[in-house]
């Protein structure tokens, strides 16, 4: 189930990469605009992840989910709230977009980014609702259904990208980057409509009072806000790492740009394991089945480390072969090969960190989750990256960052055992 769920994240990343390739064939300037669109997208995907985890924490409590159905009253009120939050967040970001682009130094690329965001931001409300819907579907045990919806959405929207990016759309001339934005909106619309339709089919007559729903909203906020704050810390952390690589020279930035998509694919696999484990852990926390918690988290850790080992073996076996055939400068190819191996070795340990963060948030230790994220980013990994930059080029930076992720992962394993052992009740 973890592999199936992870495959949806991998497919979505590949679809985005395919859009970038197609746009690049039409315009180099429009392709460069994606470098400034990605930070904006990361803000909202982080928000959707917070909604996913908070929804899982909320709908496995009390009687909101029972007998394979979800409480209709609570579900409708939550979905309406998600959609409203999405509209407000997208509107506020659009007003702040010019300032955001100035801070990023977009300059001449800014008009392309604005064109993309003017269209793409329409998908934000649908993104939040579909993320919460997928959380409920997986809580209901419909893991295959949720994954099939995402894979179908990717297939249809990727086909639309292939047909329309760089081509007139029904005779109407459209910029390549605008066509890519419409393709992403199509993906969100299919996911949103399909997931919400199935969730509503699984709804039973609502019995929740306004007071009960208000209590659940407080539970949702207590989980969602710290999770989103944690994700914002991660965005700041990634920006700092980029600055460090910029100080190693142009080759360092080039290597970082080449291997970043590779790392995101590996982390999508790890987040797939976390997504499947989240409802299982939450259900056990709610029922007090402490004896069943440790095997669940232990098996997840084992799978994460096994996948990391497999990725490392593949990177060692194929990394050099691929890099020296796809990348012209030998120095960049060598560094990219080393970076792929380092990232592969450490990705499973990053997954363990994500698992611990989710467990802490589900148990109500939101402050500890936020603190551990800050310590991981700016107390361990970033200082080690500075050490690597001081000692030499990008290879040293990648090596010390990988060491930092491994150290954080090992510490997270110890913390997971303590979280499993505690008998503290979930948020009330």
CSV table of C-alpha atoms in Angstrom, one decimal:
chain,number,residue,atom,x,y,z
A,1,UNK,CA,0.0,0.0,0.0
A,2,UNK,CA,2.9,2.3,0.7
A,3,UNK,CA,4.4,1.7,-2.7
A,4,UNK,CA,1.0,2.2,-4.3
A,5,UNK,CA,0.5,5.5,-2.5
A,6,UNK,CA,4.1,6.6,-3.2
A,7,UNK,CA,3.6,5.9,-6.9
A,8,UNK,CA,1.0,8.7,-7.0
A,9,UNK,CA,3.5,11.2,-5.6
A,10,UNK,CA,6.1,10.0,-8.1
A,11,UNK,CA,3.6,10.3,-11.0
A,12,UNK,CA,2.7,13.8,-10.0
A,13,UNK,CA,6.4,14.9,-9.8
A,14,UNK,CA,7.0,13.3,-13.2
A,15,UNK,CA,4.0,15.1,-14.7
A,16,UNK,CA,5.4,18.4,-13.5
A,17,UNK,CA,8.9,17.6,-14.9
A,18,UNK,CA,7.2,16.7,-18.2
A,19,UNK,CA,5.4,20.1,-18.2
A,20,UNK,CA,8.8,21.8,-17.7
A,21,UNK,CA,10.3,19.9,-20.6
A,22,UNK,CA,7.5,20.8,-22.9
A,23,UNK,CA,7.5,24.5,-22.0
A,24,UNK,CA,11.3,24.5,-22.4
A,25,UNK,CA,10.9,23.4,-26.0
A,26,UNK,CA,8.8,26.5,-26.7
A,27,UNK,CA,10.6,29.1,-24.7
A,28,UNK,CA,13.7,29.2,-22.5
A,29,UNK,CA,12.4,32.3,-20.6
A,30,UNK,CA,9.1,30.6,-19.8
A,31,UNK,CA,10.9,27.5,-18.6
A,32,UNK,CA,13.1,29.6,-16.3
A,33,UNK,CA,9.9,31.0,-14.8
A,34,UNK,CA,9.3,27.6,-13.2
A,35,UNK,CA,12.3,28.3,-11.0
A,36,UNK,CA,10.3,31.1,-9.4
A,37,UNK,CA,6.9,29.3,-9.6
A,38,UNK,CA,8.1,26.3,-7.6
A,39,UNK,CA,8.5,28.2,-4.3
A,40,UNK,CA,5.0,29.5,-4.6
A,41,UNK,CA,3.7,26.0,-5.3
A,42,UNK,CA,5.7,24.6,-2.4
A,43,UNK,CA,3.8,27.0,0.0
A,44,UNK,CA,0.4,25.6,-1.0
A,45,UNK,CA,1.5,22.0,-1.3
A,46,UNK,CA,2.8,22.4,2.3
A,47,UNK,CA,-0.6,23.7,3.3
A,48,UNK,CA,-2.3,20.8,1.7
A,49,UNK,CA,-0.1,18.4,3.5
A,50,UNK,CA,-1.0,20.1,6.8
A,51,UNK,CA,-4.7,19.7,5.9
A,52,UNK,CA,-4.1,16.0,5.1
A,53,UNK,CA,-2.5,15.2,8.4
A,54,UNK,CA,-5.0,17.3,10.4
A,55,UNK,CA,-8.0,15.8,8.7
A,56,UNK,CA,-6.6,12.3,9.5
A,57,UNK,CA,-6.2,13.4,13.1
A,58,UNK,CA,-9.8,14.8,13.3
A,59,UNK,CA,-11.9,12.2,11.4
A,60,UNK,CA,-10.6,9.2,13.3
A,61,UNK,CA,-11.8,10.6,16.5
A,62,UNK,CA,-15.1,9.8,18.2
A,63,UNK,CA,-17.8,8.7,15.7
A,64,UNK,CA,-16.9,10.8,12.6
A,65,UNK,CA,-15.8,7.7,10.8
A,66,UNK,CA,-17.6,4.4,11.6
A,67,UNK,CA,-18.7,1.3,9.8
A,68,UNK,CA,-16.9,2.4,6.6
A,69,UNK,CA,-18.8,5.7,6.4
A,70,UNK,CA,-18.0,9.3,7.4
A,71,UNK,CA,-20.3,11.7,9.3
A,72,UNK,CA,-22.1,13.8,6.6
A,73,UNK,CA,-22.6,17.0,8.7
A,74,UNK,CA,-19.0,17.2,9.9
A,75,UNK,CA,-17.6,16.3,6.4
A,76,UNK,CA,-19.7,19.0,4.6
A,77,UNK,CA,-18.7,21.7,7.1
A,78,UNK,CA,-15.1,20.8,6.9
A,79,UNK,CA,-15.0,20.7,3.1
A,80,UNK,CA,-16.7,24.1,3.0
A,81,UNK,CA,-14.1,25.5,5.3
A,82,UNK,CA,-11.3,24.0,3.3
A,83,UNK,CA,-12.6,25.5,0.1
A,84,UNK,CA,-13.0,28.9,1.7
A,85,UNK,CA,-9.5,28.9,3.1
A,86,UNK,CA,-8.2,28.0,-0.3
A,87,UNK,CA,-10.0,30.9,-1.9
A,88,UNK,CA,-8.7,33.4,0.7
A,89,UNK,CA,-5.2,32.0,0.6
A,90,UNK,CA,-5.0,32.2,-3.1
A,91,UNK,CA,-6.4,35.7,-3.2
A,92,UNK,CA,-4.0,37.0,-0.6
A,93,UNK,CA,-1.0,35.4,-2.3
A,94,UNK,CA,-2.1,36.9,-5.7
A,95,UNK,CA,-2.0,40.4,-4.1
A,96,UNK,CA,1.4,39.7,-2.6
A,97,UNK,CA,2.8,38.1,-5.8
A,98,UNK,CA,4.6,41.2,-7.1
A,99,UNK,CA,6.5,41.7,-3.8
A,100,UNK,CA,7.2,37.9,-3.7
A,101,UNK,CA,8.8,38.1,-7.1
A,102,UNK,CA,10.9,41.1,-6.2
A,103,UNK,CA,12.2,39.3,-3.1
A,104,UNK,CA,13.1,36.3,-5.3
A,105,UNK,CA,14.8,38.5,-7.9
A,106,UNK,CA,12.6,37.4,-10.8
A,107,UNK,CA,13.2,40.6,-12.8
A,108,UNK,CA,12.5,40.0,-16.5
A,109,UNK,CA,11.0,36.6,-15.8
A,110,UNK,CA,8.3,38.0,-13.6
A,111,UNK,CA,5.6,38.5,-16.3
A,112,UNK,CA,5.8,34.8,-17.1
A,113,UNK,CA,5.4,33.8,-13.5
A,114,UNK,CA,2.4,36.1,-13.1
A,115,UNK,CA,0.8,34.5,-16.2
A,116,UNK,CA,1.3,31.1,-14.7
A,117,UNK,CA,0.1,32.0,-11.2
A,118,UNK,CA,-3.0,33.8,-12.5
A,119,UNK,CA,-4.3,30.5,-13.8
A,120,UNK,CA,-2.7,28.0,-11.4
A,121,UNK,CA,-4.0,29.7,-8.3
A,122,UNK,CA,-7.5,28.7,-9.3
A,123,UNK,CA,-6.5,25.1,-8.4
A,124,UNK,CA,-5.6,26.0,-4.7
A,125,UNK,CA,-9.1,25.6,-3.2
A,126,UNK,CA,-9.5,22.3,-5.1
A,127,UNK,CA,-6.1,21.2,-3.9
A,128,UNK,CA,-7.0,21.6,-0.3
A,129,UNK,CA,-10.3,19.9,-0.6
A,130,UNK,CA,-8.9,16.9,-2.6
A,131,UNK,CA,-6.0,16.5,-0.1
A,132,UNK,CA,-8.5,16.3,2.8
A,133,UNK,CA,-10.7,13.9,0.7
A,134,UNK,CA,-7.8,11.6,0.1
A,135,UNK,CA,-7.1,11.6,3.8
A,136,UNK,CA,-10.7,10.5,4.6
A,137,UNK,CA,-10.6,7.9,1.8
A,138,UNK,CA,-7.4,6.3,3.3
A,139,UNK,CA,-8.9,6.5,6.8
A,140,UNK,CA,-11.9,4.5,5.4
A,141,UNK,CA,-9.4,2.0,4.0
A,142,UNK,CA,-9.9,3.0,0.4
A,143,UNK,CA,-6.2,3.3,-0.3
A,144,UNK,CA,-6.4,1.8,-3.8
A,145,UNK,CA,-9.2,4.0,-4.8
A,146,UNK,CA,-7.4,7.2,-3.7
A,147,UNK,CA,-4.3,6.1,-5.6
A,148,UNK,CA,-6.2,5.2,-8.7
A,149,UNK,CA,-7.8,8.7,-8.7
A,150,UNK,CA,-4.5,10.4,-8.6
A,151,UNK,CA,-2.9,8.2,-11.3
A,152,UNK,CA,-5.9,8.7,-13.6
A,153,UNK,CA,-5.7,12.5,-13.0
A,154,UNK,CA,-2.0,12.5,-13.8
A,155,UNK,CA,-2.5,10.5,-17.0
A,156,UNK,CA,-5.3,12.7,-18.3
A,157,UNK,CA,-3.6,16.0,-17.4
A,158,UNK,CA,-0.2,14.8,-18.8
A,159,UNK,CA,-2.0,13.9,-22.1
A,160,UNK,CA,-3.5,17.4,-22.2
A,161,UNK,CA,0.0,18.8,-21.6
A,162,UNK,CA,1.4,16.8,-24.5
A,163,UNK,CA,-1.4,17.9,-26.8
A,164,UNK,CA,-1.6,21.6,-26.0
A,165,UNK,CA,1.6,23.0,-24.5
A,166,UNK,CA,3.3,24.8,-27.4
A,167,UNK,CA,0.3,24.3,-29.6
A,168,UNK,CA,-2.9,26.4,-30.3
A,169,UNK,CA,-5.7,25.3,-28.0
A,170,UNK,CA,-8.8,24.9,-30.1
A,171,UNK,CA,-7.4,27.4,-32.5
A,172,UNK,CA,-6.6,29.9,-29.8
A,173,UNK,CA,-2.9,30.9,-29.4
A,174,UNK,CA,-1.8,30.3,-25.9
A,175,UNK,CA,1.6,30.7,-24.2
A,176,UNK,CA,3.3,27.4,-23.3
A,177,UNK,CA,3.5,28.3,-19.6
A,178,UNK,CA,-0.3,29.2,-19.7
A,179,UNK,CA,-1.1,25.8,-21.2
A,180,UNK,CA,1.0,24.1,-18.5
A,181,UNK,CA,-1.0,26.1,-15.8
A,182,UNK,CA,-4.3,25.0,-17.3
A,183,UNK,CA,-3.1,21.4,-17.3
A,184,UNK,CA,-2.3,21.6,-13.6
A,185,UNK,CA,-5.8,23.1,-12.9
A,186,UNK,CA,-7.3,20.1,-14.9
A,187,UNK,CA,-5.3,17.7,-12.7
A,188,UNK,CA,-6.6,19.4,-9.5
A,189,UNK,CA,-10.2,19.5,-10.9
A,190,UNK,CA,-10.3,15.7,-11.7
A,191,UNK,CA,-8.7,14.8,-8.3
A,192,UNK,CA,-11.0,17.2,-6.5
A,193,UNK,CA,-14.2,16.1,-8.2
A,194,UNK,CA,-13.5,12.4,-8.1
A,195,UNK,CA,-12.3,12.2,-4.5
A,196,UNK,CA,-15.1,14.4,-3.1
A,197,UNK,CA,-17.7,12.4,-5.0
A,198,UNK,CA,-16.6,9.1,-3.5
A,199,UNK,CA,-16.3,10.6,0.0
A,200,UNK,CA,-19.9,12.0,-0.3
A,201,UNK,CA,-21.1,8.6,-1.4
A,202,UNK,CA,-19.6,7.2,1.8
A,203,UNK,CA,-21.3,9.7,4.0
A,204,UNK,CA,-24.0,8.7,6.5
A,205,UNK,CA,-26.6,10.9,8.0
A,206,UNK,CA,-24.9,13.6,10.1
A,207,UNK,CA,-25.5,13.5,13.8
A,208,UNK,CA,-22.8,15.9,14.9
A,209,UNK,CA,-24.0,19.0,16.8
A,210,UNK,CA,-22.5,22.4,16.3
A,211,UNK,CA,-20.7,22.1,19.6
A,212,UNK,CA,-19.1,18.8,18.5
A,213,UNK,CA,-18.1,20.2,15.2
A,214,UNK,CA,-16.6,23.2,16.9
A,215,UNK,CA,-14.5,21.0,19.1
A,216,UNK,CA,-13.3,19.0,16.1
A,217,UNK,CA,-12.4,22.3,14.4
A,218,UNK,CA,-10.2,23.1,17.4
A,219,UNK,CA,-8.5,19.7,17.1
A,220,UNK,CA,-8.0,20.3,13.4
A,221,UNK,CA,-6.4,23.7,14.0
A,222,UNK,CA,-4.1,22.4,16.8
A,223,UNK,CA,-2.7,19.9,14.3
A,224,UNK,CA,-2.8,21.8,11.0
A,225,UNK,CA,-1.1,25.1,12.2
A,226,UNK,CA,2.0,23.5,13.7
A,227,UNK,CA,2.4,21.1,10.7
A,228,UNK,CA,2.2,24.0,8.3
A,229,UNK,CA,4.7,26.0,10.4
A,230,UNK,CA,7.0,23.0,10.3
A,231,UNK,CA,6.7,23.0,6.5
A,232,UNK,CA,7.5,26.7,6.3
A,233,UNK,CA,10.7,26.0,8.3
A,234,UNK,CA,11.5,23.4,5.7
A,235,UNK,CA,11.1,26.0,2.9
A,236,UNK,CA,13.4,28.4,4.8
A,237,UNK,CA,15.9,25.6,5.3
A,238,UNK,CA,15.9,24.8,1.5
A,239,UNK,CA,16.4,28.4,0.7
A,240,UNK,CA,19.4,28.5,3.1
A,241,UNK,CA,20.9,25.4,1.5
A,242,UNK,CA,20.6,27.0,-1.9
A,243,UNK,CA,22.5,30.0,-0.7
A,244,UNK,CA,25.2,27.8,0.6
A,245,UNK,CA,25.6,26.0,-2.8
A,246,UNK,CA,25.6,29.4,-4.5
A,247,UNK,CA,28.8,30.1,-2.6
A,248,UNK,CA,30.5,27.0,-4.0
A,249,UNK,CA,30.2,28.5,-7.5
A,250,UNK,CA,28.2,28.0,-10.7
A,251,UNK,CA,29.0,24.2,-10.8
A,252,UNK,CA,27.6,23.8,-7.3
A,253,UNK,CA,24.3,25.4,-8.3
A,254,UNK,CA,24.2,23.4,-11.5
A,255,UNK,CA,24.6,20.1,-9.6
A,256,UNK,CA,22.0,21.2,-7.1
A,257,UNK,CA,19.5,22.0,-9.9
A,258,UNK,CA,20.2,18.6,-11.6
A,259,UNK,CA,19.8,16.4,-8.5
A,260,UNK,CA,16.9,18.4,-6.8
A,261,UNK,CA,14.2,16.6,-8.9
A,262,UNK,CA,15.9,13.3,-8.1
A,263,UNK,CA,15.7,14.0,-4.4
A,264,UNK,CA,12.1,15.1,-4.6
A,265,UNK,CA,11.2,11.8,-6.3
A,266,UNK,CA,12.9,9.8,-3.5
A,267,UNK,CA,11.2,11.9,-0.8
A,268,UNK,CA,7.8,11.4,-2.6
A,269,UNK,CA,8.4,7.6,-2.0
A,270,UNK,CA,9.0,8.2,1.7
A,271,UNK,CA,6.0,10.5,2.0
A,272,UNK,CA,3.9,7.7,0.5
A,273,UNK,CA,4.9,5.4,3.3
A,274,UNK,CA,4.0,8.2,5.8
A,275,UNK,CA,0.7,8.8,4.1
A,276,UNK,CA,-0.3,5.1,4.5
A,277,UNK,CA,0.9,4.8,8.0
A,278,UNK,CA,-0.8,8.0,9.3
A,279,UNK,CA,-4.4,6.7,9.5
A,280,UNK,CA,-3.2,3.4,11.0
A,281,UNK,CA,-1.3,5.2,13.8
A,282,UNK,CA,-4.1,7.7,14.4
A,283,UNK,CA,-6.6,4.9,14.7
A,284,UNK,CA,-4.5,3.1,17.3
A,285,UNK,CA,-3.8,6.3,19.2
A,286,UNK,CA,-7.6,6.9,19.4
A,287,UNK,CA,-8.5,3.4,20.5
A,288,UNK,CA,-5.5,3.2,23.0
A,289,UNK,CA,-4.1,0.1,21.2
A,290,UNK,CA,-0.6,0.9,22.5
A,291,UNK,CA,0.6,-2.7,21.9
A,292,UNK,CA,-0.1,-2.4,18.2
A,293,UNK,CA,1.7,1.0,17.7
A,294,UNK,CA,5.3,-0.1,18.0
A,295,UNK,CA,5.0,-2.8,15.2
A,296,UNK,CA,3.4,-0.3,12.9
A,297,UNK,CA,6.1,2.3,13.3
A,298,UNK,CA,8.9,-0.3,13.4
A,299,UNK,CA,7.8,-1.8,10.1
A,300,UNK,CA,7.5,1.6,8.5
A,301,UNK,CA,11.1,2.4,9.6
A,302,UNK,CA,12.3,-0.9,8.2
A,303,UNK,CA,10.6,-0.2,4.8
A,304,UNK,CA,12.0,3.3,4.7
A,305,UNK,CA,15.6,2.1,5.3
A,306,UNK,CA,15.2,-0.7,2.8
A,307,UNK,CA,14.0,1.6,0.1
A,308,UNK,CA,16.9,3.9,0.9
A,309,UNK,CA,19.4,1.0,0.6
A,310,UNK,CA,17.8,0.0,-2.8
A,311,UNK,CA,18.1,3.6,-4.1
A,312,UNK,CA,21.7,3.7,-3.0
A,313,UNK,CA,22.5,0.5,-4.8
A,314,UNK,CA,20.8,1.8,-8.0
A,315,UNK,CA,22.6,5.1,-7.7
A,316,UNK,CA,26.0,3.4,-7.3
A,317,UNK,CA,25.3,1.0,-10.2
A,318,UNK,CA,23.7,3.4,-12.7
A,319,UNK,CA,24.5,7.0,-11.5
A,320,UNK,CA,27.9,7.3,-13.1
A,321,UNK,CA,26.7,5.5,-16.3
A,322,UNK,CA,23.8,8.0,-16.7
A,323,UNK,CA,25.5,11.1,-15.5
A,324,UNK,CA,28.5,10.9,-17.9
A,325,UNK,CA,26.1,10.3,-20.9
A,326,UNK,CA,23.5,13.0,-20.1
A,327,UNK,CA,25.8,15.8,-18.6
A,328,UNK,CA,28.5,17.3,-20.7
A,329,UNK,CA,30.9,18.9,-18.2
A,330,UNK,CA,32.9,16.1,-16.6
A,331,UNK,CA,33.2,18.0,-13.3
A,332,UNK,CA,29.5,18.5,-13.0
A,333,UNK,CA,28.8,14.8,-14.0
A,334,UNK,CA,31.2,13.6,-11.3
A,335,UNK,CA,29.6,15.8,-8.6
A,336,UNK,CA,26.1,14.8,-9.8
A,337,UNK,CA,27.0,11.1,-9.4
A,338,UNK,CA,28.3,11.6,-5.9
A,339,UNK,CA,25.3,13.7,-5.0
A,340,UNK,CA,22.9,11.0,-6.2
A,341,UNK,CA,24.6,8.4,-4.1
A,342,UNK,CA,24.7,10.7,-1.0
A,343,UNK,CA,21.0,11.6,-1.4
A,344,UNK,CA,20.0,8.0,-1.9
A,345,UNK,CA,21.7,6.8,1.2
A,346,UNK,CA,20.2,9.5,3.4
A,347,UNK,CA,16.6,9.6,1.9
A,348,UNK,CA,15.3,6.8,4.2
A,349,UNK,CA,16.6,8.7,7.3
A,350,UNK,CA,14.8,11.8,6.1
A,351,UNK,CA,11.6,9.6,5.8
A,352,UNK,CA,12.1,8.6,9.5
A,353,UNK,CA,12.3,12.3,10.4
A,354,UNK,CA,9.0,12.9,8.6
A,355,UNK,CA,7.4,9.9,10.3
A,356,UNK,CA,8.4,11.2,13.7
A,357,UNK,CA,7.0,14.6,13.0
A,358,UNK,CA,3.6,13.1,12.0
A,359,UNK,CA,3.6,10.9,15.1
A,360,UNK,CA,4.3,13.9,17.4
A,361,UNK,CA,1.6,16.0,15.8
A,362,UNK,CA,-1.0,13.1,16.0
A,363,UNK,CA,-0.2,12.6,19.7
A,364,UNK,CA,-0.6,16.2,20.4
A,365,UNK,CA,3.1,17.1,20.9
A,366,UNK,CA,2.9,19.8,18.2
A,367,UNK,CA,5.4,22.0,20.0
A,368,UNK,CA,7.9,19.3,20.1
A,369,UNK,CA,7.4,18.5,16.4
A,370,UNK,CA,8.0,22.2,15.5
A,371,UNK,CA,11.1,22.3,17.8
A,372,UNK,CA,12.6,19.1,16.4
A,373,UNK,CA,12.2,20.5,12.8
A,374,UNK,CA,14.0,23.7,13.8
A,375,UNK,CA,16.8,21.7,15.5
A,376,UNK,CA,17.1,19.3,12.5
A,377,UNK,CA,17.3,22.2,10.0
A,378,UNK,CA,19.3,24.9,11.7
A,379,UNK,CA,20.9,23.0,14.6
A,380,UNK,CA,22.3,20.1,12.7
A,381,UNK,CA,22.0,20.0,8.8
A,382,UNK,CA,22.7,23.7,8.0
A,383,UNK,CA,25.8,24.0,10.3
A,384,UNK,CA,27.2,20.8,8.7
A,385,UNK,CA,26.5,22.2,5.3
A,386,UNK,CA,28.6,25.3,6.2
A,387,UNK,CA,31.4,23.0,7.4
A,388,UNK,CA,31.3,21.2,4.0
A,389,UNK,CA,31.4,24.5,2.1
A,390,UNK,CA,34.4,25.6,4.2
A,391,UNK,CA,36.3,22.4,3.5
A,392,UNK,CA,35.7,22.4,-0.2
A,393,UNK,CA,33.3,22.2,-3.2
A,394,UNK,CA,29.8,20.8,-3.6
A,395,UNK,CA,30.8,17.2,-3.0
A,396,UNK,CA,31.8,18.1,0.6
A,397,UNK,CA,28.5,20.0,1.1
A,398,UNK,CA,26.5,17.0,-0.2
A,399,UNK,CA,28.5,14.6,2.0
A,400,UNK,CA,28.0,16.7,5.2
A,401,UNK,CA,24.3,17.2,4.5
A,402,UNK,CA,23.8,13.5,4.0
A,403,UNK,CA,25.6,12.9,7.3
A,404,UNK,CA,23.3,15.4,9.0
A,405,UNK,CA,20.2,13.6,7.7
A,406,UNK,CA,21.5,10.2,8.8
A,407,UNK,CA,22.2,11.6,12.3
A,408,UNK,CA,18.7,13.2,12.5
A,409,UNK,CA,17.2,9.9,11.3
A,410,UNK,CA,19.0,7.9,14.0
A,411,UNK,CA,17.9,10.3,16.7
A,412,UNK,CA,14.4,10.2,15.3
A,413,UNK,CA,14.3,6.4,15.7
A,414,UNK,CA,15.1,6.8,19.4
A,415,UNK,CA,12.4,9.4,19.8
A,416,UNK,CA,9.9,7.2,17.9
A,417,UNK,CA,10.4,4.5,20.6
A,418,UNK,CA,9.6,7.1,23.3
A,419,UNK,CA,6.5,8.4,21.5
A,420,UNK,CA,5.3,4.8,21.1
A,421,UNK,CA,5.9,4.1,24.8
A,422,UNK,CA,3.9,7.1,26.1
A,423,UNK,CA,0.3,6.7,27.1
A,424,UNK,CA,-0.6,10.3,26.8
A,425,UNK,CA,-4.1,10.7,25.2
A,426,UNK,CA,-4.7,12.5,21.9
A,427,UNK,CA,-5.7,16.2,22.0
A,428,UNK,CA,-9.0,17.0,23.7
